[in-house]
Amino acid sequence: MPSEFDIIARHFVRPTPQAVLGPGDDCALLAPSPGMELSITTDMLVEGTHFLPGTDAWQLGWKTLAVSLSDLAAMGATPRWVLLAGSLPTADEAWIAAFADGLFACAGRYAVDLVGGDTTRGPLNLCLTALGEVPAGTALRRAGAQAGDEIWVSGRPGRAALGLAHLEGRLRLPETLSGECVAALQKPFPRVELGVRLREMKLASAAIDVSDGLLADLAHIAERSRLRAEVFEPQLPPLPAGVDSGFARHCQLAGGDDYELVFSAPPGKHEEIAGLASALELPLTHIGRIVHGEPEVRLLDETGGVRVLASRGFDHFA
Ligand code: ADP
Ligand code: MG
């Protein structure tokens, strides 16, 4: 059996050009750039709660990192360093190697260094801490929305929830769609470039990433900004063909795990945001507006009537 230290050295220690000191000592040493604030976030992924037992190790490695980078993206921060605390049931080297490859593939894509962590035995549970940098005072926050702002969402939210329903056998997706939806679930691409550009170009007044569901996460912007968010159903991104539209709509509005960004922006920025969508080759859809009123989200149909939904998103304790 490999020791804890063999596992760390073999699988988790790779060059860390962005750190003063990487894994191997009691702490990593990092030198934040002058004038920058650190943005720090941590996320736990528990087998059976956040991912299905038996999930492919490479994809789990990718996703463990991707979900935390999504939080940095939502603040407009540039990811720099990450720490990984993992508890593993066995020292299955093939599994660990595949997990590490997935994690480092994501780390390479987003240019972050794994600078430390902790490795223990126990039920499969992965905790990732990510650190990013953002020029002081410029981070995108949930609380910045203004009455009159437009609401935008990136990508095609709902795909990940459709992929999960397909994997769990609750739904049969046509083959043309299943690959894309399962990939959205297992290998999400955090919208780091979008977050950074929204901040640099001073386009967004508030932002959040969609981890629990579009309406549930948008509600956090409404609450923190003390304003109402109205979403116009006819303006939502197109639903995929070949799947029940009611269920697809439910996934789009309340499905978790998409890691898209939802943000508010003044109407005067509309053209610049449309241009950014072309530059990033990422759909950005204007789906609603921020108005005065109770801090909540309202979904409006084509006649302007309020639509009531059974569920708005995922809550671990609901
Ligand atoms: P300590 O007992 O001082 O906390 P550990 O024995 O837990 O140190 O870890 C030894 C070194 O290996 C530390 O620098 C730690 O950051 C690093 N490390 C442990 N697990 C991981 C991991 N999964 N990925 C990257 N680095 C790790
Ligand atoms: Mg330790």
mmCIF file of C-alpha atoms and ligand atoms in Angstrom:
data_model
loop_
_atom_site.group_PDB
_atom_site.id
_atom_site.type_symbol
_atom_site.label_atom_id
_atom_site.label_comp_id
_atom_site.label_asym_id
_atom_site.label_seq_id
_atom_site.Cartn_x
_atom_site.Cartn_y
_atom_site.Cartn_z
ATOM 1 C CA MET A 1 0.000 0.000 0.000
ATOM 2 C CA PRO A 2 1.343 3.464 -0.830
ATOM 3 C CA SER A 3 1.684 5.794 2.130
ATOM 4 C CA GLU A 4 -0.163 9.089 2.427
ATOM 5 C CA PHE A 5 3.059 10.851 1.452
ATOM 6 C CA ASP A 6 3.619 8.588 -1.591
ATOM 7 C CA ILE A 7 0.126 9.446 -2.807
ATOM 8 C CA ILE A 8 0.660 13.170 -2.360
ATOM 9 C CA ALA A 9 4.094 13.142 -4.009
ATOM 10 C CA ARG A 10 3.050 10.900 -6.906
ATOM 11 C CA HIS A 11 -0.286 12.443 -7.748
ATOM 12 C CA PHE A 12 -0.694 15.905 -6.316
ATOM 13 C CA VAL A 13 2.676 17.587 -6.480
ATOM 14 C CA ARG A 14 3.268 19.372 -9.771
ATOM 15 C CA PRO A 15 5.147 22.583 -10.561
ATOM 16 C CA THR A 16 3.682 25.705 -8.934
ATOM 17 C CA PRO A 17 5.163 28.626 -10.882
ATOM 18 C CA GLN A 18 2.739 31.107 -9.278
ATOM 19 C CA ALA A 19 3.653 30.251 -5.677
ATOM 20 C CA VAL A 20 6.654 31.276 -3.593
ATOM 21 C CA LEU A 21 6.443 27.787 -2.044
ATOM 22 C CA GLY A 22 4.136 24.965 -3.102
ATOM 23 C CA PRO A 23 3.272 21.621 -1.434
ATOM 24 C CA GLY A 24 5.756 19.948 0.916
ATOM 25 C CA ASP A 25 6.189 22.261 3.878
ATOM 26 C CA ASP A 26 3.786 23.100 6.684
ATOM 27 C CA CYS A 27 2.246 25.894 4.627
ATOM 28 C CA ALA A 28 2.385 27.157 1.091
ATOM 29 C CA LEU A 29 3.721 30.684 0.619
ATOM 30 C CA LEU A 30 1.933 33.043 -1.748
ATOM 31 C CA ALA A 31 2.735 36.602 -2.776
ATOM 32 C CA PRO A 32 -0.414 38.486 -3.822
ATOM 33 C CA SER A 33 0.213 41.137 -6.477
ATOM 34 C CA PRO A 34 0.355 44.760 -5.239
ATOM 35 C CA GLY A 35 -2.992 46.562 -5.267
ATOM 36 C CA MET A 36 -4.990 43.350 -5.450
ATOM 37 C CA GLU A 37 -7.509 41.876 -3.041
ATOM 38 C CA LEU A 38 -7.630 38.131 -2.498
ATOM 39 C CA SER A 39 -10.940 36.428 -3.183
ATOM 40 C CA ILE A 40 -11.172 33.114 -1.351
ATOM 41 C CA THR A 41 -13.801 30.423 -1.558
ATOM 42 C CA THR A 42 -14.167 26.817 -0.438
ATOM 43 C CA ASP A 43 -16.521 24.080 -1.629
ATOM 44 C CA MET A 44 -17.157 20.557 -0.476
ATOM 45 C CA LEU A 45 -18.202 17.702 -2.743
ATOM 46 C CA VAL A 46 -19.661 14.709 -0.907
ATOM 47 C CA GLU A 47 -20.312 11.390 -2.628
ATOM 48 C CA GLY A 48 -24.043 10.699 -2.791
ATOM 49 C CA THR A 49 -24.893 14.365 -2.137
ATOM 50 C CA HIS A 50 -22.996 16.297 -4.808
ATOM 51 C CA PHE A 51 -22.138 13.498 -7.200
ATOM 52 C CA LEU A 52 -23.400 10.009 -7.927
ATOM 53 C CA PRO A 53 -21.470 7.086 -6.438
ATOM 54 C CA GLY A 54 -19.254 5.631 -9.162
ATOM 55 C CA THR A 55 -18.786 8.970 -10.959
ATOM 56 C CA ASP A 56 -15.833 8.841 -13.339
ATOM 57 C CA ALA A 57 -12.686 9.854 -11.424
ATOM 58 C CA TRP A 58 -11.272 12.150 -14.146
ATOM 59 C CA GLN A 59 -14.531 14.064 -14.424
ATOM 60 C CA LEU A 60 -14.825 14.317 -10.658
ATOM 61 C CA GLY A 61 -11.319 15.781 -10.516
ATOM 62 C CA TRP A 62 -12.246 18.365 -13.133
ATOM 63 C CA LYS A 63 -15.506 19.263 -11.430
ATOM 64 C CA THR A 64 -14.023 19.503 -7.926
ATOM 65 C CA LEU A 65 -11.916 22.401 -9.153
ATOM 66 C CA ALA A 66 -14.415 23.849 -11.644
ATOM 67 C CA VAL A 67 -17.136 24.531 -9.058
ATOM 68 C CA SER A 68 -14.815 26.669 -6.926
ATOM 69 C CA LEU A 69 -13.445 28.553 -9.928
ATOM 70 C CA SER A 70 -17.058 29.386 -10.751
ATOM 71 C CA ASP A 71 -17.330 31.302 -7.459
ATOM 72 C CA LEU A 72 -14.207 33.288 -8.349
ATOM 73 C CA ALA A 73 -15.703 33.957 -11.797
ATOM 74 C CA ALA A 74 -18.853 35.364 -10.192
ATOM 75 C CA MET A 75 -16.721 37.967 -8.372
ATOM 76 C CA GLY A 76 -14.761 38.850 -11.502
ATOM 77 C CA ALA A 77 -11.582 37.496 -9.897
ATOM 78 C CA THR A 78 -8.632 35.898 -11.684
ATOM 79 C CA PRO A 79 -7.964 32.399 -10.250
ATOM 80 C CA ARG A 80 -4.381 31.876 -9.008
ATOM 81 C CA TRP A 81 -3.974 29.181 -6.323
ATOM 82 C CA VAL A 82 -5.950 26.225 -4.944
ATOM 83 C CA LEU A 83 -5.765 23.806 -1.994
ATOM 84 C CA LEU A 84 -7.301 20.334 -1.967
ATOM 85 C CA ALA A 85 -8.432 18.500 1.164
ATOM 86 C CA GLY A 86 -9.624 15.018 0.337
ATOM 87 C CA SER A 87 -10.779 11.996 2.260
ATOM 88 C CA LEU A 88 -10.532 8.793 0.250
ATOM 89 C CA PRO A 89 -11.902 5.360 1.184
ATOM 90 C CA THR A 90 -8.887 3.460 -0.232
ATOM 91 C CA ALA A 91 -5.521 4.172 -1.793
ATOM 92 C CA ASP A 92 -6.748 3.049 -5.234
ATOM 93 C CA GLU A 93 -3.886 4.440 -7.303
ATOM 94 C CA ALA A 94 -5.597 4.127 -10.685
ATOM 95 C CA TRP A 95 -8.585 6.060 -9.349
ATOM 96 C CA ILE A 96 -6.398 8.695 -7.692
ATOM 97 C CA ALA A 97 -4.280 9.098 -10.841
ATOM 98 C CA ALA A 98 -7.372 9.661 -12.985
ATOM 99 C CA PHE A 99 -8.829 12.075 -10.416
ATOM 100 C CA ALA A 100 -5.570 14.034 -10.302
ATOM 101 C CA ASP A 101 -5.374 14.137 -14.112
ATOM 102 C CA GLY A 102 -8.888 15.612 -14.300
ATOM 103 C CA LEU A 103 -8.085 18.127 -11.589
ATOM 104 C CA PHE A 104 -4.821 19.202 -13.243
ATOM 105 C CA ALA A 105 -6.505 19.395 -16.656
ATOM 106 C CA CYS A 106 -8.878 21.981 -15.188
ATOM 107 C CA ALA A 107 -5.991 23.667 -13.339
ATOM 108 C CA GLY A 108 -4.098 23.964 -16.631
ATOM 109 C CA ARG A 109 -7.113 25.308 -18.511
ATOM 110 C CA TYR A 110 -7.595 28.069 -15.944
ATOM 111 C CA ALA A 111 -3.904 28.586 -15.046
ATOM 112 C CA VAL A 112 -4.059 27.842 -11.322
ATOM 113 C CA ASP A 113 -1.449 26.129 -9.117
ATOM 114 C CA LEU A 114 -2.330 23.431 -6.559
ATOM 115 C CA VAL A 115 -0.229 24.684 -3.654
ATOM 116 C CA GLY A 116 -1.239 22.379 -0.804
ATOM 117 C CA GLY A 117 -3.888 20.334 0.854
ATOM 118 C CA ASP A 118 -4.604 17.453 3.165
ATOM 119 C CA THR A 119 -5.086 13.758 2.384
ATOM 120 C CA THR A 120 -6.873 11.398 4.767
ATOM 121 C CA ARG A 121 -8.781 8.135 4.722
ATOM 122 C CA GLY A 122 -12.566 8.213 5.050
ATOM 123 C CA PRO A 123 -15.793 8.391 3.038
ATOM 124 C CA LEU A 124 -15.183 9.981 -0.366
ATOM 125 C CA ASN A 125 -15.327 13.703 0.251
ATOM 126 C CA LEU A 126 -13.434 16.452 -1.541
ATOM 127 C CA CYS A 127 -12.955 19.983 -0.346
ATOM 128 C CA LEU A 128 -11.365 22.555 -2.573
ATOM 129 C CA THR A 129 -10.273 26.044 -1.581
ATOM 130 C CA ALA A 130 -9.572 28.499 -4.372
ATOM 131 C CA LEU A 131 -7.831 31.863 -4.177
ATOM 132 C CA GLY A 132 -8.101 34.526 -6.820
ATOM 133 C CA GLU A 133 -7.055 38.126 -7.225
ATOM 134 C CA VAL A 134 -9.093 41.167 -8.074
ATOM 135 C CA PRO A 135 -8.026 44.852 -8.173
ATOM 136 C CA ALA A 136 -8.933 46.367 -4.804
ATOM 137 C CA GLY A 137 -12.519 47.603 -4.606
ATOM 138 C CA THR A 138 -13.650 46.271 -7.994
ATOM 139 C CA ALA A 139 -15.031 42.771 -7.261
ATOM 140 C CA LEU A 140 -18.521 42.034 -8.591
ATOM 141 C CA ARG A 141 -20.869 41.584 -5.657
ATOM 142 C CA ARG A 142 -24.416 40.362 -5.214
ATOM 143 C CA ALA A 143 -25.508 43.621 -3.620
ATOM 144 C CA GLY A 144 -24.837 46.025 -6.497
ATOM 145 C CA ALA A 145 -27.982 45.731 -8.655
ATOM 146 C CA GLN A 146 -29.878 48.984 -9.378
ATOM 147 C CA ALA A 147 -33.530 49.527 -10.316
ATOM 148 C CA GLY A 148 -33.739 49.699 -14.111
ATOM 149 C CA ASP A 149 -30.842 47.262 -14.680
ATOM 150 C CA GLU A 150 -31.239 44.462 -17.164
ATOM 151 C CA ILE A 151 -30.742 40.863 -16.035
ATOM 152 C CA TRP A 152 -28.548 38.587 -18.153
ATOM 153 C CA VAL A 153 -27.602 34.932 -18.048
ATOM 154 C CA SER A 154 -24.728 33.160 -19.789
ATOM 155 C CA GLY A 155 -24.891 29.895 -21.711
ATOM 156 C CA ARG A 156 -27.832 27.494 -21.701
ATOM 157 C CA PRO A 157 -28.746 26.775 -18.060
ATOM 158 C CA GLY A 158 -30.717 23.593 -17.422
ATOM 159 C CA ARG A 159 -28.432 21.234 -19.362
ATOM 160 C CA ALA A 160 -26.756 19.834 -16.231
ATOM 161 C CA ALA A 161 -30.098 18.998 -14.566
ATOM 162 C CA LEU A 162 -31.270 17.284 -17.761
ATOM 163 C CA GLY A 163 -28.014 15.301 -17.809
ATOM 164 C CA LEU A 164 -28.547 14.227 -14.192
ATOM 165 C CA ALA A 165 -32.155 13.155 -14.873
ATOM 166 C CA HIS A 166 -30.866 11.137 -17.836
ATOM 167 C CA LEU A 167 -28.137 9.414 -15.794
ATOM 168 C CA GLU A 168 -30.610 8.606 -13.017
ATOM 169 C CA GLY A 169 -33.050 7.118 -15.542
ATOM 170 C CA ARG A 170 -35.818 9.648 -14.794
ATOM 171 C CA LEU A 171 -35.780 10.740 -18.432
ATOM 172 C CA ARG A 172 -34.454 9.442 -21.765
ATOM 173 C CA LEU A 173 -32.742 12.151 -23.719
ATOM 174 C CA PRO A 174 -32.223 11.744 -27.457
ATOM 175 C CA GLU A 175 -28.640 10.783 -28.224
ATOM 176 C CA THR A 176 -27.915 14.124 -29.855
ATOM 177 C CA LEU A 177 -28.693 15.845 -26.561
ATOM 178 C CA SER A 178 -27.582 13.369 -23.891
ATOM 179 C CA GLY A 179 -23.843 13.783 -24.552
ATOM 180 C CA GLU A 180 -24.033 17.539 -24.271
ATOM 181 C CA CYS A 181 -26.169 17.448 -21.106
ATOM 182 C CA VAL A 182 -24.078 14.821 -19.325
ATOM 183 C CA ALA A 183 -20.949 16.828 -20.211
ATOM 184 C CA ALA A 184 -22.573 19.962 -18.783
ATOM 185 C CA LEU A 185 -23.085 18.036 -15.532
ATOM 186 C CA GLN A 186 -19.708 16.319 -15.336
ATOM 187 C CA LYS A 187 -17.341 18.761 -16.994
ATOM 188 C CA PRO A 188 -18.626 22.293 -16.466
ATOM 189 C CA PHE A 189 -16.572 25.240 -17.746
ATOM 190 C CA PRO A 190 -16.608 27.998 -15.134
ATOM 191 C CA ARG A 191 -17.155 31.389 -16.781
ATOM 192 C CA VAL A 192 -13.903 32.888 -15.599
ATOM 193 C CA GLU A 193 -13.199 34.918 -18.757
ATOM 194 C CA LEU A 194 -16.740 36.321 -18.688
ATOM 195 C CA GLY A 195 -16.472 37.359 -15.032
ATOM 196 C CA VAL A 196 -13.140 39.067 -15.577
ATOM 197 C CA ARG A 197 -14.355 40.933 -18.670
ATOM 198 C CA LEU A 198 -17.596 42.046 -16.978
ATOM 199 C CA ARG A 199 -15.475 43.535 -14.196
ATOM 200 C CA GLU A 200 -12.743 45.047 -16.386
ATOM 201 C CA MET A 201 -15.227 46.609 -18.799
ATOM 202 C CA LYS A 202 -17.376 47.822 -15.861
ATOM 203 C CA LEU A 203 -20.474 46.222 -17.361
ATOM 204 C CA ALA A 204 -22.095 44.326 -14.480
ATOM 205 C CA SER A 205 -23.588 45.915 -11.360
ATOM 206 C CA ALA A 206 -24.035 42.540 -9.588
ATOM 207 C CA ALA A 207 -23.295 38.905 -10.380
ATOM 208 C CA ILE A 208 -23.667 35.371 -9.019
ATOM 209 C CA ASP A 209 -22.947 31.938 -10.421
ATOM 210 C CA VAL A 210 -25.792 29.484 -10.984
ATOM 211 C CA SER A 211 -25.047 26.501 -8.761
ATOM 212 C CA ASP A 212 -28.439 25.895 -7.109
ATOM 213 C CA GLY A 213 -30.784 27.054 -9.883
ATOM 214 C CA LEU A 214 -31.264 30.219 -11.943
ATOM 215 C CA LEU A 215 -34.202 31.650 -9.958
ATOM 216 C CA ALA A 216 -32.810 30.580 -6.573
ATOM 217 C CA ASP A 217 -29.442 32.192 -7.271
ATOM 218 C CA LEU A 218 -30.970 35.305 -8.811
ATOM 219 C CA ALA A 219 -33.003 35.636 -5.592
ATOM 220 C CA HIS A 220 -29.705 36.204 -3.751
ATOM 221 C CA ILE A 221 -29.012 39.233 -5.950
ATOM 222 C CA ALA A 222 -32.549 40.518 -5.275
ATOM 223 C CA GLU A 223 -32.215 40.016 -1.508
ATOM 224 C CA ARG A 224 -28.750 41.531 -1.214
ATOM 225 C CA SER A 225 -29.639 44.462 -3.482
ATOM 226 C CA ARG A 226 -33.041 44.979 -1.736
ATOM 227 C CA LEU A 227 -34.832 45.058 -5.100
ATOM 228 C CA ARG A 228 -37.143 42.808 -7.110
ATOM 229 C CA ALA A 229 -35.920 40.759 -10.040
ATOM 230 C CA GLU A 230 -38.397 40.119 -12.846
ATOM 231 C CA VAL A 231 -37.677 37.339 -15.329
ATOM 232 C CA PHE A 232 -39.633 37.290 -18.606
ATOM 233 C CA GLU A 233 -40.362 33.720 -19.631
ATOM 234 C CA PRO A 234 -40.545 34.480 -23.385
ATOM 235 C CA GLN A 235 -37.013 35.925 -23.250
ATOM 236 C CA LEU A 236 -35.389 32.876 -21.647
ATOM 237 C CA PRO A 237 -32.799 31.015 -23.749
ATOM 238 C CA PRO A 238 -34.347 28.488 -26.185
ATOM 239 C CA LEU A 239 -35.127 25.055 -24.745
ATOM 240 C CA PRO A 240 -33.481 22.017 -26.324
ATOM 241 C CA ALA A 241 -35.590 20.093 -28.863
ATOM 242 C CA GLY A 242 -36.544 16.480 -28.235
ATOM 243 C CA VAL A 243 -37.393 16.774 -24.533
ATOM 244 C CA ASP A 244 -40.630 17.627 -22.722
ATOM 245 C CA SER A 245 -40.710 21.426 -22.674
ATOM 246 C CA GLY A 246 -42.291 21.656 -19.212
ATOM 247 C CA PHE A 247 -39.530 19.572 -17.679
ATOM 248 C CA ALA A 248 -36.847 21.352 -19.695
ATOM 249 C CA ARG A 249 -38.200 24.713 -18.470
ATOM 250 C CA HIS A 250 -38.160 23.459 -14.888
ATOM 251 C CA CYS A 251 -34.507 22.394 -15.310
ATOM 252 C CA GLN A 252 -33.653 25.751 -16.861
ATOM 253 C CA LEU A 253 -35.179 27.744 -14.001
ATOM 254 C CA ALA A 254 -34.554 25.527 -10.984
ATOM 255 C CA GLY A 255 -31.926 22.938 -11.971
ATOM 256 C CA GLY A 256 -28.569 23.098 -10.235
ATOM 257 C CA ASP A 257 -24.966 22.559 -11.273
ATOM 258 C CA ASP A 258 -24.859 24.754 -14.369
ATOM 259 C CA TYR A 259 -22.120 27.155 -13.256
ATOM 260 C CA GLU A 260 -23.291 29.843 -15.625
ATOM 261 C CA LEU A 261 -23.257 33.484 -14.479
ATOM 262 C CA VAL A 262 -26.369 35.567 -13.938
ATOM 263 C CA PHE A 263 -25.717 39.298 -13.675
ATOM 264 C CA SER A 264 -27.374 42.701 -13.730
ATOM 265 C CA ALA A 265 -26.201 45.598 -15.888
ATOM 266 C CA PRO A 266 -27.452 49.076 -16.788
ATOM 267 C CA PRO A 267 -29.481 49.146 -20.054
ATOM 268 C CA GLY A 268 -26.839 51.484 -21.521
ATOM 269 C CA LYS A 269 -24.401 48.562 -21.522
ATOM 270 C CA HIS A 270 -26.667 46.333 -23.629
ATOM 271 C CA GLU A 271 -24.699 46.643 -26.882
ATOM 272 C CA GLU A 272 -21.336 46.156 -25.195
ATOM 273 C CA ILE A 273 -22.618 42.992 -23.520
ATOM 274 C CA ALA A 274 -23.936 41.677 -26.841
ATOM 275 C CA GLY A 275 -20.484 42.379 -28.316
ATOM 276 C CA LEU A 276 -18.823 40.544 -25.435
ATOM 277 C CA ALA A 277 -20.996 37.492 -26.153
ATOM 278 C CA SER A 278 -19.649 37.418 -29.724
ATOM 279 C CA ALA A 279 -16.064 37.969 -28.583
ATOM 280 C CA LEU A 280 -16.279 35.111 -26.059
ATOM 281 C CA GLU A 281 -18.411 32.916 -28.341
ATOM 282 C CA LEU A 282 -20.727 32.446 -25.366
ATOM 283 C CA PRO A 283 -24.469 33.147 -25.507
ATOM 284 C CA LEU A 284 -25.496 36.001 -23.208
ATOM 285 C CA THR A 285 -29.261 36.413 -22.941
ATOM 286 C CA HIS A 286 -31.164 39.406 -21.575
ATOM 287 C CA ILE A 287 -33.849 37.659 -19.494
ATOM 288 C CA GLY A 288 -35.400 40.329 -17.288
ATOM 289 C CA ARG A 289 -35.017 43.482 -15.260
ATOM 290 C CA ILE A 290 -34.461 44.806 -11.767
ATOM 291 C CA VAL A 291 -37.292 46.928 -10.360
ATOM 292 C CA HIS A 292 -38.284 48.523 -7.063
ATOM 293 C CA GLY A 293 -40.335 46.209 -4.858
ATOM 294 C CA GLU A 294 -40.086 43.388 -2.368
ATOM 295 C CA PRO A 295 -36.690 41.677 -2.703
ATOM 296 C CA GLU A 296 -37.771 38.536 -4.554
ATOM 297 C CA VAL A 297 -37.804 36.989 -8.013
ATOM 298 C CA ARG A 298 -40.942 37.038 -10.162
ATOM 299 C CA LEU A 299 -41.326 34.970 -13.277
ATOM 300 C CA LEU A 300 -43.626 36.719 -15.760
ATOM 301 C CA ASP A 301 -45.361 35.008 -18.686
ATOM 302 C CA GLU A 302 -46.055 36.540 -22.118
ATOM 303 C CA THR A 303 -49.089 38.470 -20.768
ATOM 304 C CA GLY A 304 -47.095 39.845 -17.817
ATOM 305 C CA GLY A 305 -48.869 37.512 -15.353
ATOM 306 C CA VAL A 306 -46.864 36.046 -12.488
ATOM 307 C CA ARG A 307 -46.045 32.354 -12.870
ATOM 308 C CA VAL A 308 -45.745 30.313 -9.678
ATOM 309 C CA LEU A 309 -43.248 27.462 -9.577
ATOM 310 C CA ALA A 310 -43.232 24.453 -7.280
ATOM 311 C CA SER A 311 -39.481 24.689 -6.748
ATOM 312 C CA ARG A 312 -36.948 27.398 -7.476
ATOM 313 C CA GLY A 313 -33.774 25.527 -6.798
ATOM 314 C CA PHE A 314 -31.768 23.186 -4.669
ATOM 315 C CA ASP A 315 -31.519 23.523 -0.899
ATOM 316 C CA HIS A 316 -29.622 20.903 1.141
ATOM 317 C CA PHE A 317 -31.882 21.309 4.163
ATOM 318 C CA ALA A 318 -35.256 22.035 2.558
HETATM 319 P P1 ADP B 1 0.779 18.760 7.949
HETATM 320 O O1 ADP B 1 0.689 17.489 8.728
HETATM 321 O O2 ADP B 1 1.926 19.643 8.318
HETATM 322 O O3 ADP B 1 -0.531 19.461 7.835
HETATM 323 P P2 ADP B 1 0.572 17.072 5.682
HETATM 324 O O4 ADP B 1 1.368 15.895 6.082
HETATM 325 O O5 ADP B 1 -0.907 17.001 5.837
HETATM 326 O O6 ADP B 1 1.160 18.319 6.450
HETATM 327 O O7 ADP B 1 0.889 17.433 4.168
HETATM 328 C C1 ADP B 1 2.214 17.490 3.720
HETATM 329 C C2 ADP B 1 2.308 18.462 2.578
HETATM 330 O O8 ADP B 1 1.587 17.954 1.469
HETATM 331 C C3 ADP B 1 1.729 19.837 2.901
HETATM 332 O O9 ADP B 1 2.532 20.810 2.275
HETATM 333 C C4 ADP B 1 0.352 19.786 2.255
HETATM 334 O O10 ADP B 1 -0.078 21.067 1.856
HETATM 335 C C5 ADP B 1 0.608 18.876 1.056
HETATM 336 N N1 ADP B 1 -0.585 18.122 0.647
HETATM 337 C C6 ADP B 1 -1.278 17.196 1.372
HETATM 338 N N2 ADP B 1 -2.304 16.693 0.652
HETATM 339 C C7 ADP B 1 -2.291 17.308 -0.540
HETATM 340 C C8 ADP B 1 -3.067 17.238 -1.712
HETATM 341 N N3 ADP B 1 -4.118 16.415 -1.830
HETATM 342 N N4 ADP B 1 -2.760 18.043 -2.744
HETATM 343 C C9 ADP B 1 -1.703 18.894 -2.660
HETATM 344 N N5 ADP B 1 -0.906 18.998 -1.607
HETATM 345 C C10 ADP B 1 -1.178 18.223 -0.545
HETATM 346 MG MG MG B 2 -2.115 18.138 7.171
#
